[in-house]
Each structure stands twice: as structure tokens, then as C-alpha cells.
Coordinates of C-alpha atoms and ligand atoms in Angstrom, one line a residue:
X50 CA 59.8 150.4 115.9
X51 CA 61.0 152.2 112.8
X52 CA 64.3 154.1 112.4
X53 CA 62.6 157.4 112.8
X54 CA 61.2 156.4 116.2
X55 CA 64.7 155.1 117.2
X56 CA 66.1 158.5 116.1
X57 CA 63.7 160.4 118.2
X58 CA 64.4 158.3 121.3
X59 CA 68.1 159.0 120.7
X60 CA 67.4 162.8 120.7
X61 CA 65.4 162.3 123.9
X62 CA 68.5 160.5 125.3
X63 CA 70.5 163.6 124.5
X64 CA 68.2 165.7 126.6
X65 CA 66.7 167.6 123.6
X66 CA 63.8 169.8 124.7
X67 CA 63.1 171.7 121.5
X68 CA 63.5 171.2 117.8
X69 CA 63.2 174.4 115.7
X70 CA 62.2 173.8 112.1
X71 CA 59.9 173.3 109.2
X72 CA 58.8 169.8 108.2
X73 CA 58.8 168.6 104.6
X74 CA 57.7 165.6 102.6
X75 CA 60.9 163.7 103.1
X76 CA 60.8 163.8 106.9
X77 CA 57.2 162.7 107.5
X78 CA 58.3 159.6 109.5
X79 CA 60.4 161.7 111.9
X80 CA 57.6 164.2 112.4
X81 CA 55.2 161.4 113.1
X82 CA 57.5 159.8 115.6
X83 CA 57.6 163.2 117.4
X84 CA 53.9 162.8 118.1
X85 CA 54.8 160.3 120.8
X86 CA 57.7 162.3 122.2
X87 CA 58.0 164.9 124.9
X88 CA 60.3 167.0 122.6
X89 CA 58.5 170.1 121.6
X90 CA 58.7 171.1 117.9
X91 CA 58.8 174.8 117.3
X92 CA 57.4 175.4 113.9
X93 CA 59.1 178.4 112.4
X94 CA 58.6 180.6 109.3
X95 CA 62.0 180.3 107.7
X96 CA 64.6 177.7 108.2
X97 CA 67.2 180.4 108.8
X98 CA 65.2 181.4 111.9
X99 CA 65.3 177.8 113.1
X100 CA 69.1 177.7 112.8
X101 CA 69.5 181.0 114.6
X102 CA 67.2 179.8 117.4
X103 CA 69.2 176.6 117.7
X104 CA 72.4 178.7 117.7
X105 CA 71.3 181.0 120.5
X106 CA 69.8 178.0 122.5
X107 CA 73.3 176.4 122.2
X108 CA 75.1 179.5 123.3
X109 CA 72.9 180.0 126.4
X110 CA 72.6 176.4 127.6
X111 CA 75.9 174.8 126.4
X112 CA 73.7 172.0 125.0
X113 CA 73.3 171.6 121.3
X114 CA 70.3 173.5 119.9
X115 CA 68.5 171.4 117.2
X116 CA 67.2 172.7 113.9
X117 CA 65.3 170.7 111.3
X118 CA 64.5 171.1 107.7
X119 CA 63.5 169.2 104.6
X120 CA 65.9 168.3 101.9
X121 CA 67.2 170.7 99.2
X122 CA 65.8 174.2 99.7
X123 CA 64.9 173.6 103.3
X124 CA 68.4 172.4 104.1
X125 CA 70.1 175.2 102.2
X126 CA 68.0 177.7 104.1
X127 CA 69.6 176.4 107.3
X128 CA 73.1 177.3 106.1
X129 CA 73.6 180.8 107.4
X130 CA 72.4 180.3 111.0
X131 CA 74.2 176.9 111.1
X132 CA 77.5 178.4 109.9
X133 CA 77.1 181.2 112.4
X134 CA 76.8 178.8 115.3
X135 CA 79.7 176.8 114.0
X136 CA 82.1 179.7 113.7
X137 CA 80.9 181.3 117.0
X138 CA 81.5 178.0 118.7
X139 CA 77.9 177.4 119.7
X140 CA 76.8 173.7 119.8
X141 CA 74.2 173.0 117.1
X142 CA 72.8 169.9 115.5
X143 CA 71.0 170.3 112.2
X144 CA 68.8 167.5 110.8
X145 CA 67.6 167.4 107.3
X146 CA 65.3 165.0 105.5
X147 CA 66.8 163.5 102.3
X148 CA 65.4 161.7 99.3
X149 CA 65.4 157.9 99.2
X150 CA 68.7 156.1 98.8
X151 CA 67.2 154.6 95.6
X152 CA 67.5 157.9 93.9
X153 CA 70.8 159.2 95.2
X154 CA 72.8 158.0 92.2
X155 CA 71.1 160.3 89.7
X156 CA 69.6 163.7 89.2
X157 CA 66.4 163.8 91.2
X158 CA 63.8 166.3 92.5
X159 CA 65.2 168.6 95.2
X160 CA 68.2 166.3 95.8
X161 CA 71.5 167.8 96.7
X162 CA 74.6 166.2 98.3
X163 CA 73.8 167.8 101.7
X164 CA 76.6 166.0 103.5
X165 CA 79.2 167.7 101.2
X166 CA 77.3 171.0 101.4
X167 CA 77.6 171.1 105.2
X168 CA 81.0 169.6 105.5
X169 CA 83.1 172.9 105.4
X170 CA 80.8 174.5 107.9
X171 CA 80.6 171.7 110.5
X172 CA 82.6 169.5 112.7
X173 CA 80.7 166.4 111.6
X174 CA 78.5 165.8 108.6
X175 CA 76.9 162.4 108.0
X176 CA 74.1 160.6 106.2
X177 CA 72.2 157.7 107.9
X178 CA 72.5 155.1 105.2
X179 CA 71.6 152.1 107.4
X180 CA 69.0 152.0 110.2
X181 CA 71.5 150.2 112.4
X182 CA 73.8 153.3 112.7
X183 CA 71.1 155.7 113.9
X184 CA 72.2 155.6 117.5
X185 CA 75.9 156.0 116.7
X186 CA 75.3 158.9 114.3
X187 CA 73.2 160.8 116.8
X188 CA 75.6 160.3 119.7
X189 CA 78.6 161.3 117.6
X190 CA 76.7 164.4 116.3
X191 CA 75.9 165.6 119.8
X192 CA 79.3 164.7 121.2
X193 CA 81.2 166.6 118.4
X194 CA 78.8 169.6 118.6
X195 CA 79.1 169.9 122.4
X196 CA 82.8 169.2 122.9
X197 CA 85.4 172.1 123.0
X198 CA 85.4 173.9 120.8
X199 CA 81.7 173.4 120.2
X200 CA 80.2 173.8 116.8
X201 CA 78.0 172.3 114.2
X202 CA 77.0 168.7 113.4
X203 CA 74.8 167.8 110.5
X204 CA 72.7 164.7 109.9
X205 CA 71.0 163.8 106.7
X206 CA 68.2 161.2 107.1
X207 CA 66.9 159.6 103.9
X208 CA 63.2 159.0 103.9
X209 CA 63.3 155.3 103.1
X210 CA 65.8 154.6 105.9
X211 CA 63.6 156.5 108.4
X212 CA 60.7 154.2 107.5
X213 CA 62.6 151.0 107.9
X214 CA 61.7 148.7 110.8
X215 CA 64.5 148.2 113.3
X216 CA 65.1 145.6 115.9
X217 CA 64.1 146.4 119.4
X218 CA 67.5 145.8 120.8
X219 CA 68.8 148.9 119.0
X220 CA 68.9 151.5 121.8
X221 CA 70.5 155.0 122.3
X222 CA 74.1 155.2 123.3
X223 CA 74.9 156.3 126.8
X224 CA 75.8 160.0 127.1
X225 CA 79.0 160.6 129.0
X226 CA 80.3 164.1 129.7
X227 CA 83.8 164.6 128.4
X228 CA 86.6 164.8 131.1
X229 CA 88.8 167.8 130.5
X230 CA 92.6 167.2 130.6
X231 CA 94.6 168.3 133.6
X232 CA 97.2 171.0 132.7
X233 CA 100.8 169.9 132.6
X234 CA 102.7 171.1 135.8
X235 CA 105.8 172.3 133.9
X236 CA 103.6 174.6 131.7
X237 CA 101.9 176.0 134.8
X238 CA 105.3 176.8 136.3
X239 CA 106.5 178.5 133.1
X240 CA 103.3 180.6 132.9
X241 CA 103.6 181.6 136.6
X242 CA 107.2 182.6 136.2
X243 CA 106.6 184.7 133.1
X244 CA 103.7 186.5 134.8
X245 CA 105.7 187.1 138.0
X246 CA 108.5 188.7 136.0
X247 CA 106.3 190.7 133.7
X248 CA 106.5 194.5 134.0
X249 CA 103.0 195.0 132.5
X250 CA 100.9 192.0 131.8
X251 CA 97.3 192.2 130.6
X252 CA 94.6 189.6 130.3
X253 CA 92.6 189.0 127.1
X254 CA 89.6 186.9 128.0
X255 CA 87.6 185.2 125.2
X256 CA 84.3 183.4 125.1
X257 CA 86.0 180.1 126.1
X258 CA 86.0 181.5 129.7
X259 CA 82.2 181.7 129.6
X260 CA 81.8 178.3 127.9
X261 CA 84.2 176.8 130.5
X262 CA 82.2 178.3 133.4
X263 CA 85.5 179.8 134.4
X264 CA 84.3 183.4 135.1
X265 CA 84.7 183.2 138.8
X266 CA 88.1 181.5 138.4
X267 CA 89.1 184.4 136.1
X268 CA 88.0 187.0 138.7
X269 CA 90.0 185.2 141.4
X270 CA 93.0 185.0 139.1
X271 CA 92.9 188.7 138.2
X272 CA 92.4 189.8 141.8
X273 CA 95.1 187.6 143.2
X274 CA 97.7 188.7 140.6
X275 CA 96.4 192.3 140.2
X276 CA 96.1 192.1 136.4
X277 CA 93.6 194.1 134.3
X278 CA 91.2 192.2 132.1
X279 CA 90.0 193.1 128.6
X280 CA 87.6 190.8 126.9
X281 CA 86.2 190.2 123.5
X282 CA 82.6 190.9 122.4
X283 CA 81.5 187.3 122.9
X284 CA 83.1 187.2 126.3
X285 CA 81.0 190.1 127.7
X286 CA 80.1 189.4 131.3
X287 CA 83.1 187.2 132.1
X288 CA 84.2 189.9 134.5
X289 CA 81.6 192.5 135.7
X290 CA 82.0 195.8 134.0
X291 CA 81.9 197.4 137.5
X292 CA 84.9 195.3 138.6
X293 CA 88.0 197.6 139.3
X294 CA 90.2 195.4 137.1
X295 CA 87.8 195.5 134.1
X296 CA 89.2 197.3 131.1
X297 CA 86.0 196.6 129.1
X298 CA 85.5 195.2 125.6
X299 CA 88.2 195.0 122.9
X300 CA 87.5 194.4 119.2
X301 CA 86.4 197.5 117.5
X302 CA 89.2 196.9 115.0
X303 CA 90.5 200.4 115.6
X304 CA 92.4 202.0 118.4
X305 CA 90.3 202.4 121.5
X306 CA 91.0 203.2 125.1
X307 CA 91.1 199.5 125.9
X308 CA 93.7 198.9 123.2
X309 CA 95.9 201.4 125.0
X310 CA 96.2 198.7 127.6
X311 CA 97.5 196.3 125.0
X312 CA 100.0 198.9 123.6
X313 CA 101.7 199.0 126.9
X314 CA 101.6 195.3 127.7
X315 CA 104.6 193.1 127.0
X316 CA 102.9 189.9 128.3
X317 CA 99.4 189.1 127.1
X318 CA 97.6 186.3 128.9
X319 CA 95.0 184.9 126.5
X320 CA 92.3 182.9 128.3
X321 CA 89.7 181.1 126.2
X322 CA 90.5 183.5 123.4
X323 CA 89.4 182.9 119.9
X324 CA 91.0 184.7 117.1
X325 CA 88.0 184.4 114.8
X326 CA 86.7 187.3 116.9
X327 CA 89.6 189.7 117.1
X328 CA 92.7 189.0 115.0
X329 CA 96.0 189.1 117.0
X330 CA 97.5 191.4 114.3
X331 CA 95.3 194.1 115.7
X332 CA 96.6 194.0 119.2
X333 CA 100.1 192.5 118.5
X334 CA 101.1 194.4 115.3
X335 CA 104.8 193.9 115.8
X336 CA 104.4 190.3 116.9
X337 CA 106.6 191.1 119.8
X338 CA 104.4 190.5 122.8
X339 CA 104.9 187.4 124.9
X340 CA 101.8 185.4 124.7
X341 CA 100.5 182.9 127.3
X342 CA 97.7 180.8 125.8
X343 CA 95.4 179.2 128.4
X344 CA 92.6 177.1 126.9
X345 CA 91.2 173.7 126.5
X346 CA 92.3 173.5 122.9
X347 CA 95.5 174.1 121.0
X348 CA 96.2 177.6 119.8
X349 CA 95.6 178.4 116.1
X350 CA 98.8 179.0 114.1
X351 CA 99.3 182.7 113.3
X352 CA 102.4 184.8 112.8
X353 CA 101.0 187.3 115.3
X354 CA 100.1 184.7 117.8
X355 CA 103.4 182.9 118.6
X356 CA 103.3 181.5 122.1
X357 CA 105.8 181.9 124.9
X358 CA 103.8 179.3 126.9
X359 CA 100.7 177.2 126.1
X360 CA 98.7 175.9 129.0
X361 CA 96.3 173.3 127.8
X362 CA 93.6 171.9 130.1
X363 CA 90.5 172.9 131.9
X364 CA 90.6 176.7 132.2
X365 CA 89.3 176.9 135.8
X366 CA 92.0 174.5 136.9
X367 CA 94.8 176.2 135.0
X368 CA 93.9 179.6 136.4
X369 CA 93.8 178.4 139.9
X370 CA 97.1 176.6 139.6
X371 CA 98.9 179.5 138.0
X372 CA 97.6 181.9 140.5
X373 CA 98.9 179.7 143.3
X374 CA 102.4 179.9 141.9
X375 CA 102.7 183.4 140.5
X376 CA 103.5 186.6 142.3
X377 CA 101.1 189.5 142.4
X378 CA 101.9 192.3 140.0
X379 CA 102.1 195.7 141.4
X380 CA 103.1 197.8 138.4
X381 CA 99.7 198.0 136.7
X382 CA 97.5 201.0 136.7
X383 CA 94.2 200.4 134.8
X384 CA 92.4 203.0 136.8
X385 CA 93.0 205.8 134.2
X386 CA 91.7 203.8 131.3
X387 CA 88.6 202.7 133.2
X388 CA 87.9 206.3 134.1
X389 CA 88.1 207.4 130.5
X390 CA 85.7 204.7 129.4
X391 CA 83.2 205.4 132.2
X392 CA 83.4 209.2 131.6
X393 CA 82.5 208.5 128.0
X394 CA 79.6 206.3 129.0
X395 CA 78.2 208.9 131.4
X396 CA 78.7 212.0 129.1
X397 CA 75.6 211.3 127.0
X398 CA 73.3 210.3 129.8
X399 CA 71.4 213.6 129.7
X400 CA 71.7 214.2 126.0
X401 CA 68.2 215.0 124.8
X402 CA 68.9 215.4 121.1
X403 CA 66.7 213.6 118.6
X404 CA 67.1 211.2 116.8
X405 CA 68.6 209.6 119.9
X406 CA 72.4 209.1 120.1
X407 CA 73.6 205.5 120.5
X408 CA 75.3 206.4 123.7
X409 CA 72.1 207.7 125.3
X410 CA 70.1 204.6 124.1
X411 CA 72.6 202.3 125.7
X412 CA 72.8 204.3 128.9
X413 CA 69.0 204.2 129.2
X414 CA 68.7 200.6 128.2
X415 CA 71.1 199.7 131.1
X416 CA 68.9 201.6 133.5
X417 CA 65.9 199.5 132.5
X418 CA 67.5 196.0 132.3
X419 CA 68.4 194.2 135.4
X420 CA 71.9 192.6 135.6
X421 CA 70.4 189.1 134.9
X422 CA 68.3 190.2 132.0
X423 CA 69.4 189.2 128.5
X424 CA 70.3 191.6 125.7
X425 CA 70.8 190.1 122.2
X426 CA 72.5 192.2 119.6
X427 CA 72.1 191.9 115.9
X428 CA 75.0 192.7 113.5
X429 CA 75.6 196.3 112.4
X430 CA 76.8 199.6 113.7
X431 CA 74.5 199.1 116.8
X432 CA 76.6 196.0 117.6
X433 CA 79.8 198.1 117.8
X434 CA 78.1 200.5 120.2
X435 CA 76.7 197.7 122.3
X436 CA 80.1 196.0 122.5
X437 CA 81.8 199.2 123.5
X438 CA 79.3 200.8 125.8
X439 CA 76.8 198.3 127.2
X440 CA 77.8 197.6 130.8
X441 CA 77.5 193.9 131.2
X442 CA 77.8 192.4 134.7
X443 CA 77.2 188.7 134.2
X444 CA 77.9 186.0 131.7
X445 CA 75.2 184.9 129.3
X446 CA 73.5 188.3 129.5
X447 CA 74.8 190.0 126.4
X448 CA 74.8 187.8 123.3
X449 CA 76.7 189.0 120.3
X450 CA 77.6 187.1 117.2
X451 CA 81.2 188.1 116.4
X452 CA 82.8 185.1 114.7
X453 CA 80.6 184.7 111.7
X454 CA 78.7 187.8 112.5
X455 CA 75.5 187.1 110.6
X456 CA 72.8 189.7 110.4
X457 CA 69.4 188.5 111.3
X458 CA 70.3 186.4 114.4
X459 CA 68.9 188.6 117.1
X460 CA 65.1 188.3 116.6
X461 CA 65.0 184.5 116.2
X462 CA 67.6 184.4 119.0
X463 CA 65.1 186.1 121.3
X464 CA 62.7 183.2 120.7
X465 CA 65.3 180.7 121.9
X466 CA 66.5 183.0 124.8
X467 CA 63.0 183.2 126.1
X468 CA 62.4 179.4 125.8
X469 CA 65.7 178.7 127.6
X470 CA 65.2 181.4 130.2
X471 CA 61.4 181.9 130.7
X472 CA 61.9 184.0 133.9
X473 CA 64.3 186.5 132.5
X474 CA 63.5 189.6 130.5
X475 CA 64.8 189.5 127.0
X476 CA 65.6 192.5 124.8
X477 CA 66.8 192.3 121.2
X478 CA 68.6 195.3 119.7
X479 CA 68.7 195.3 116.0
X480 CA 69.2 197.5 113.0
X481 CA 66.3 198.1 110.7
X482 CA 67.9 195.9 108.0
X483 CA 68.7 193.0 110.3
X484 CA 65.2 193.2 111.7
X485 CA 63.6 192.8 108.3
X486 CA 65.7 189.7 107.6
X487 CA 63.9 187.5 110.1
X488 CA 60.9 189.6 111.3
X489 CA 58.5 186.8 110.3
X490 CA 59.6 185.0 113.4
X491 CA 57.5 187.4 115.5
X492 CA 54.6 185.3 114.4
X493 CA 56.4 182.2 115.8
X494 CA 57.0 183.9 119.1
X495 CA 53.4 185.0 119.4
X496 CA 52.1 181.5 118.5
X497 CA 54.2 180.2 121.4
X498 CA 53.1 183.0 123.7
X499 CA 56.6 184.3 124.2
X500 CA 57.1 187.8 125.5
X501 CA 60.2 189.9 124.6
X502 CA 61.0 193.4 123.4
X503 CA 62.6 194.2 120.0
X504 CA 64.3 197.6 119.8
X505 CA 64.9 198.7 116.2
X506 CA 67.6 201.3 115.7
X507 CA 66.0 203.1 112.7
X508 CA 68.2 204.8 110.2
X509 CA 66.9 203.5 106.8
X510 CA 70.5 202.5 105.9
X511 CA 73.0 199.7 106.2
X512 CA 74.5 201.8 108.9
X513 CA 77.7 199.9 109.5
X514 CA 78.6 199.7 105.8
X515 CA 78.0 203.4 105.5
X516 CA 80.3 204.0 108.4
X517 CA 83.0 201.8 106.8
X518 CA 82.5 203.6 103.4
X519 CA 82.9 207.0 105.0
X520 CA 86.0 205.9 107.0
X521 CA 87.7 204.3 104.1
X522 CA 86.7 206.5 101.1
X523 CA 85.2 209.7 102.6
X524 CA 81.9 209.1 100.8
X525 CA 79.1 206.5 100.7
X526 CA 76.4 205.1 98.4
X527 CA 73.9 202.3 97.7
X528 CA 73.2 201.7 101.3
X529 CA 69.7 203.3 101.7
X530 CA 66.3 201.7 101.7
X531 CA 62.7 202.3 102.9
X532 CA 61.0 200.7 105.8
X533 CA 57.4 199.7 106.7
X534 CA 55.7 201.6 109.4
X535 CA 57.1 199.4 112.2
X536 CA 54.3 200.2 114.6
X537 CA 51.7 199.1 112.1
X538 CA 53.8 196.2 111.0
X539 CA 54.0 194.9 114.6
X540 CA 50.2 195.3 114.9
X541 CA 49.5 193.5 111.7
X542 CA 51.3 190.5 113.1
X543 CA 49.4 190.7 116.4
X544 CA 52.3 192.2 118.4
X545 CA 52.5 195.6 120.0
X546 CA 54.3 198.5 118.3
X547 CA 55.7 201.6 120.1
X548 CA 57.6 204.5 118.7
X549 CA 60.1 206.7 120.6
X550 CA 59.5 210.3 119.7
X551 CA 62.1 212.0 122.0
X552 CA 65.1 210.9 124.0
X553 CA 63.2 211.3 127.2
X554 CA 60.6 208.8 125.9
X555 CA 63.1 205.9 125.8
X556 CA 63.0 204.8 129.5
X557 CA 59.2 205.0 129.9
X558 CA 58.6 203.3 126.6
X559 CA 60.9 200.4 127.5
X560 CA 59.4 200.1 130.9
X561 CA 55.9 200.0 129.3
X562 CA 57.1 197.4 126.7
X563 CA 58.4 195.0 129.4
X564 CA 55.1 195.2 131.3
X565 CA 53.3 193.8 128.3
X566 CA 53.1 190.0 128.2
X567 CA 53.8 189.7 124.5
X568 CA 56.2 190.7 121.7
X569 CA 56.7 194.5 121.7
X570 CA 58.5 196.3 118.9
X571 CA 60.1 199.6 119.9
X572 CA 61.0 201.8 116.9
X573 CA 63.9 204.2 117.9
X574 CA 65.2 206.7 115.4
X575 CA 69.0 206.7 115.9
X576 CA 71.5 209.4 115.3
X577 CA 74.3 207.6 113.4
X578 CA 76.2 210.8 112.8
X579 CA 77.9 209.7 116.0
X580 CA 79.6 206.9 114.1
X581 CA 82.1 209.0 112.3
X582 CA 82.5 211.3 115.3
X583 CA 83.7 208.2 117.2
X584 CA 86.1 207.2 114.4
X585 CA 87.5 210.7 114.4
X586 CA 87.8 210.8 118.2
X587 CA 89.5 207.4 118.3
X588 CA 91.7 208.4 115.4
X589 CA 93.1 211.2 117.4
X590 CA 93.5 209.1 120.5
X591 CA 96.8 209.3 122.2
X592 CA 97.2 206.6 124.8
X593 CA 97.6 208.0 128.4
X594 CA 100.9 207.0 129.9
Ligands
TPP851 C1 73.7 188.1 106.5 C2 74.6 189.3 106.4 N1 74.6 190.1 105.3 C3 75.5 191.1 105.2 C4 76.3 191.4 106.2 C5 77.3 192.6 106.1 N2 76.8 193.7 107.0 C6 77.3 193.8 108.2 S1 76.5 195.0 109.1 C7 75.5 195.4 107.8 C8 74.5 196.5 107.9 C9 73.5 196.3 108.9 O1 72.5 197.2 108.8 P1 71.4 197.4 109.9 O2 70.8 196.0 110.3 O3 70.4 198.4 109.5 O4 72.2 197.8 111.2 P2 73.0 199.2 111.4 O5 74.4 199.0 110.9 O6 72.3 200.3 110.7 O7 73.0 199.4 112.9 C10 75.8 194.6 106.7 C11 75.1 194.7 105.4 C12 76.3 190.5 107.3 N3 77.2 190.7 108.4 N4 75.5 189.5 107.4

């Protein structure tokens, strides 16, 4: 057995199903060892696509997605998708080939210090310099990547080490799931007392709730104590939108109906909340709110996030224990805020103007997708609309990158979503710019016979940047570009391309797209004049009492 074969048996031991990547000269031994493995290699068209696939696989399964590249340029191409997973707390393991250890001490073809390159964007970054450490490095990489808060682990595997013969008694290390700490009773009591005495508490749920499988515990907690729940973009689905206590999504970075709930609240119960998504300065500008932090990990230090109580431990357990001790709150009225949000959602349902308004697109999309189907958003103005207006009923059904927020995630993400959930329908919504960043992965999807729909919001501009330019400076520039004919582009790759020509076209076109058993691109001209109208409307917003 050589070290590469041992390495692959360690990946099998971790339950790896797929490796997304592009091989190179320096990882020939690893690729050869894969020939005898049940792990499936998904050959992609750009390493960034591989990293985004691993990122989304990690988000949806809780197990590290694995991406793979050669040394130098292959490894640097992984960086954006890998950093995205790391900051969005998705478990990911990246593996790169490396030149031989006999040429590491000098300038050498394609050689970069990859361990240093990945260190600032990972939880663990390591080079396998001895065949004897293969099993330890792999176990540590997966353990670090998958343990709260999850993130990235990077392994550099020099080609000469991979080829070395190893002794047969070297075997993978047993995988043990981590045991979450039990919350401290005095903290539970303190949190319960604060909630019981609060005049107007509100819950801010973050994506830690979904990762911790604590969504049902959150619903029980909110219902028992009668407290309204707002959640961040990445926590969509932690409480069904249709739930009477749901306030919807916060995080637009400006005042919104939901933020009215925060204006009023004097106690904010942050559950699995992650400030990389939505800075506390935005909902606690005076730093005067009493904060209860409920999470598996310590709170980040921030002058606008000073804790009254920190409850550390398994989220499900903490919620259950606090709910047992706290008194139900009777003073809250979230009904009015909910009605405002719902009224806005419904107002555009019949709007038949063209190009199609974002509100109408999302209304119609929700009619077509079932509750369990998966929507992946790319990054741009469309993401803001999806976060605000897409009614999400279940966890893991609306995937948004909102920590690192890298454009280009959603199309490769659909490849991973479909591999992880072959029985669910998968829709990607992307801007035209984000689409073009990784559209080559349509070929990867077709080669692997995956079927999903990609909806492009077509405006020939970097829409979100134009929106910010207009908002900040009242004018915009250098944000326009031309696009290919997306229908022909899809066809040239062997996919199906459809174009929406009127607002009424949208539902039938989407229904048609989902019947096809292949990749379907749906080109939707979007009316982004709504962006500034929303800004103006929210700018004038006076919170209802
Ligand atoms: C990789 C990357 N580059 C740049 C940005 C900054 N950025 C955020 S949104 C955006 C515009 C996106 O345009 P498009 O994909 O067309 O979507 P739209 O905003 O029009 O909906 C840009 C440039 C980013 N987040 N990620």
C-alpha cells in the first residue's frame, strides 16, 4: 500500500461520497488510488466550481464537502469557494497536490506555500510531510471542519510522499461524533428570569439553529413563551414563514418592517446567531439592548454585542431548559408586522408589467416550488429580494451565502444540491453576472445527468452595485455589460434554454422547465427599477406602534 491509497481509505472512513475537483500531475497517485474506491470523483471545469460544490454539499449534509486540485494555480483557484464555506460555517475539506519535498526549499515550477496561503481562511491547514501522519491529518481535518462552528480544513499532499510505501498496520482513525456540552444550570436560570421579566423580548435566530438541528426546539420555545422570531438570511426555514410568530428575515442592512420589531425590543434572544451575517450595530445601534446569547460556541466580542447572559451548550437542550423555567410573555404583538410583510408579498401577485418585477417573480416561484424543494440564491440584488420575500417553510430549502457572500456559488451549488438530494427539485436563482462566473459547470451537471433549473434575472448590470451607487451617491456608472443569448448558450452546452416573454409566462415556463429531466436555463428579464423604490419606501418607514 502507498500513502495515497491509505489517504483514500481514510477519506472512505470519513464517509466521503464525492470529491469535486480537477486532477493534476502532482496528484496522480491519489487519482490512481481512487480507481479502487467507491468514492465518486466529480470532474469539474474550474476549481472554483469544485469548492462551491463542496461548500453547498457541506451546508446541506452537515458533513464536510471535499474539493480537490493540483498545486499552484489549481489550489489558488479553490480559494474563493473555500473561503466562502469557511466564513459561512459550512464544513469543507480541500486537498491539493504539492511538488515533491525535495524541491520545497527553493524556487520551483508551480510551487507555492499552500499551507500558509490557506491558513487565514481555514480552521486547519497542514502538509503531509511523512506518510506515517496521513491518518491523523485526515481525521483532524474532518474533525475540525465538522465541529462547531464548522469551516474549512486544507491538506497539502506532496507527490513523493503520496507515492511512498506505507506499512499495512497504518489504518484510519476511528470517527467519533463530538458530544456537545450541557448548558450550565445557573445560566439557564438567569436567562429564564430575564425573559420572564422582559416587557418586549424578540428572538434573533441564526444559522446555528439549522446546523444544530434545533428548529423544532426553537418552535417549541417560541410558542411556549409567546415570543416572535426574526431570523437571518442563512437561517431561512428555521421557523416556517407561515408560523404566526414568524417576523421573517432580517439583514437587509436598512430599516425594514422586521427591524421595527428590534427597535421595540429591550431583550434580544440570539440563538445560533452569527454576526458575520448581520452586524449587531445594525439592530442594536445604542448598544442598550439586553442580549441573551444561546449557542454552542462563545460569543464574538463586539461593543454592540455585550451579553447580559451567555448560555453555552447544545442549542436544543438550552432552549428546552430555559422554556421550562421561563414565564410566557403576554405583551408581544407581532401580528401587525406580519400583516405588513404579507401584504407586500401579495400586492404584486397580479402585476403583469414586463420586465417582470422581483416581487412577482418570487411570488410565482413560490407557487411552483413545493415546501421541500431547494432554492439556491446567488449573490446580488436578487439575493436581497429572495431573503426578504421568498416564503421559506423548512430548513435546508433556501440556501444563501451571506457571510462571505461570493458571487458564482449558486450554479455549482445546484450540482451539489442535486447530488445530495436526488429526489428534490432544485432551482438556482442568479444574476446574469454571477451566472457567467461559473456557467461552465452546466457541462459538469449534464455529464453527470443531473437535472435542475437555473433562473437568470437578466438586467445586463451588476444590479446590486448599481443599487448601492444610486442609494449612496444618487448616480451610477461602470456597472453595465453585454450577455450572450442565454437560450442559445444553454443549447450550445447541450442544456435547454427558455425565455420568459411576459409576466404570465413565468409559472408555465417554470413548470415546463421542471418536467425536463436535464439542466434548463430560464432567462427572465427583471425590472430592477423596483430596487430604489424599495429603498425609498423603507427610508420613509415609520414603525407601527
Ligand atoms: C466574487 C464576487 N465579486 C464581486 C462581488 C461584489 N458584488 C456583490 S453583488 C454584485 C453584482 C451582482 O450582479 P448580478 O450577478 O448580475 O446580480 P444582480 O445584482 O444584478 O441581481 C457584485 C459585483 C461579490 N460579492 N463576489
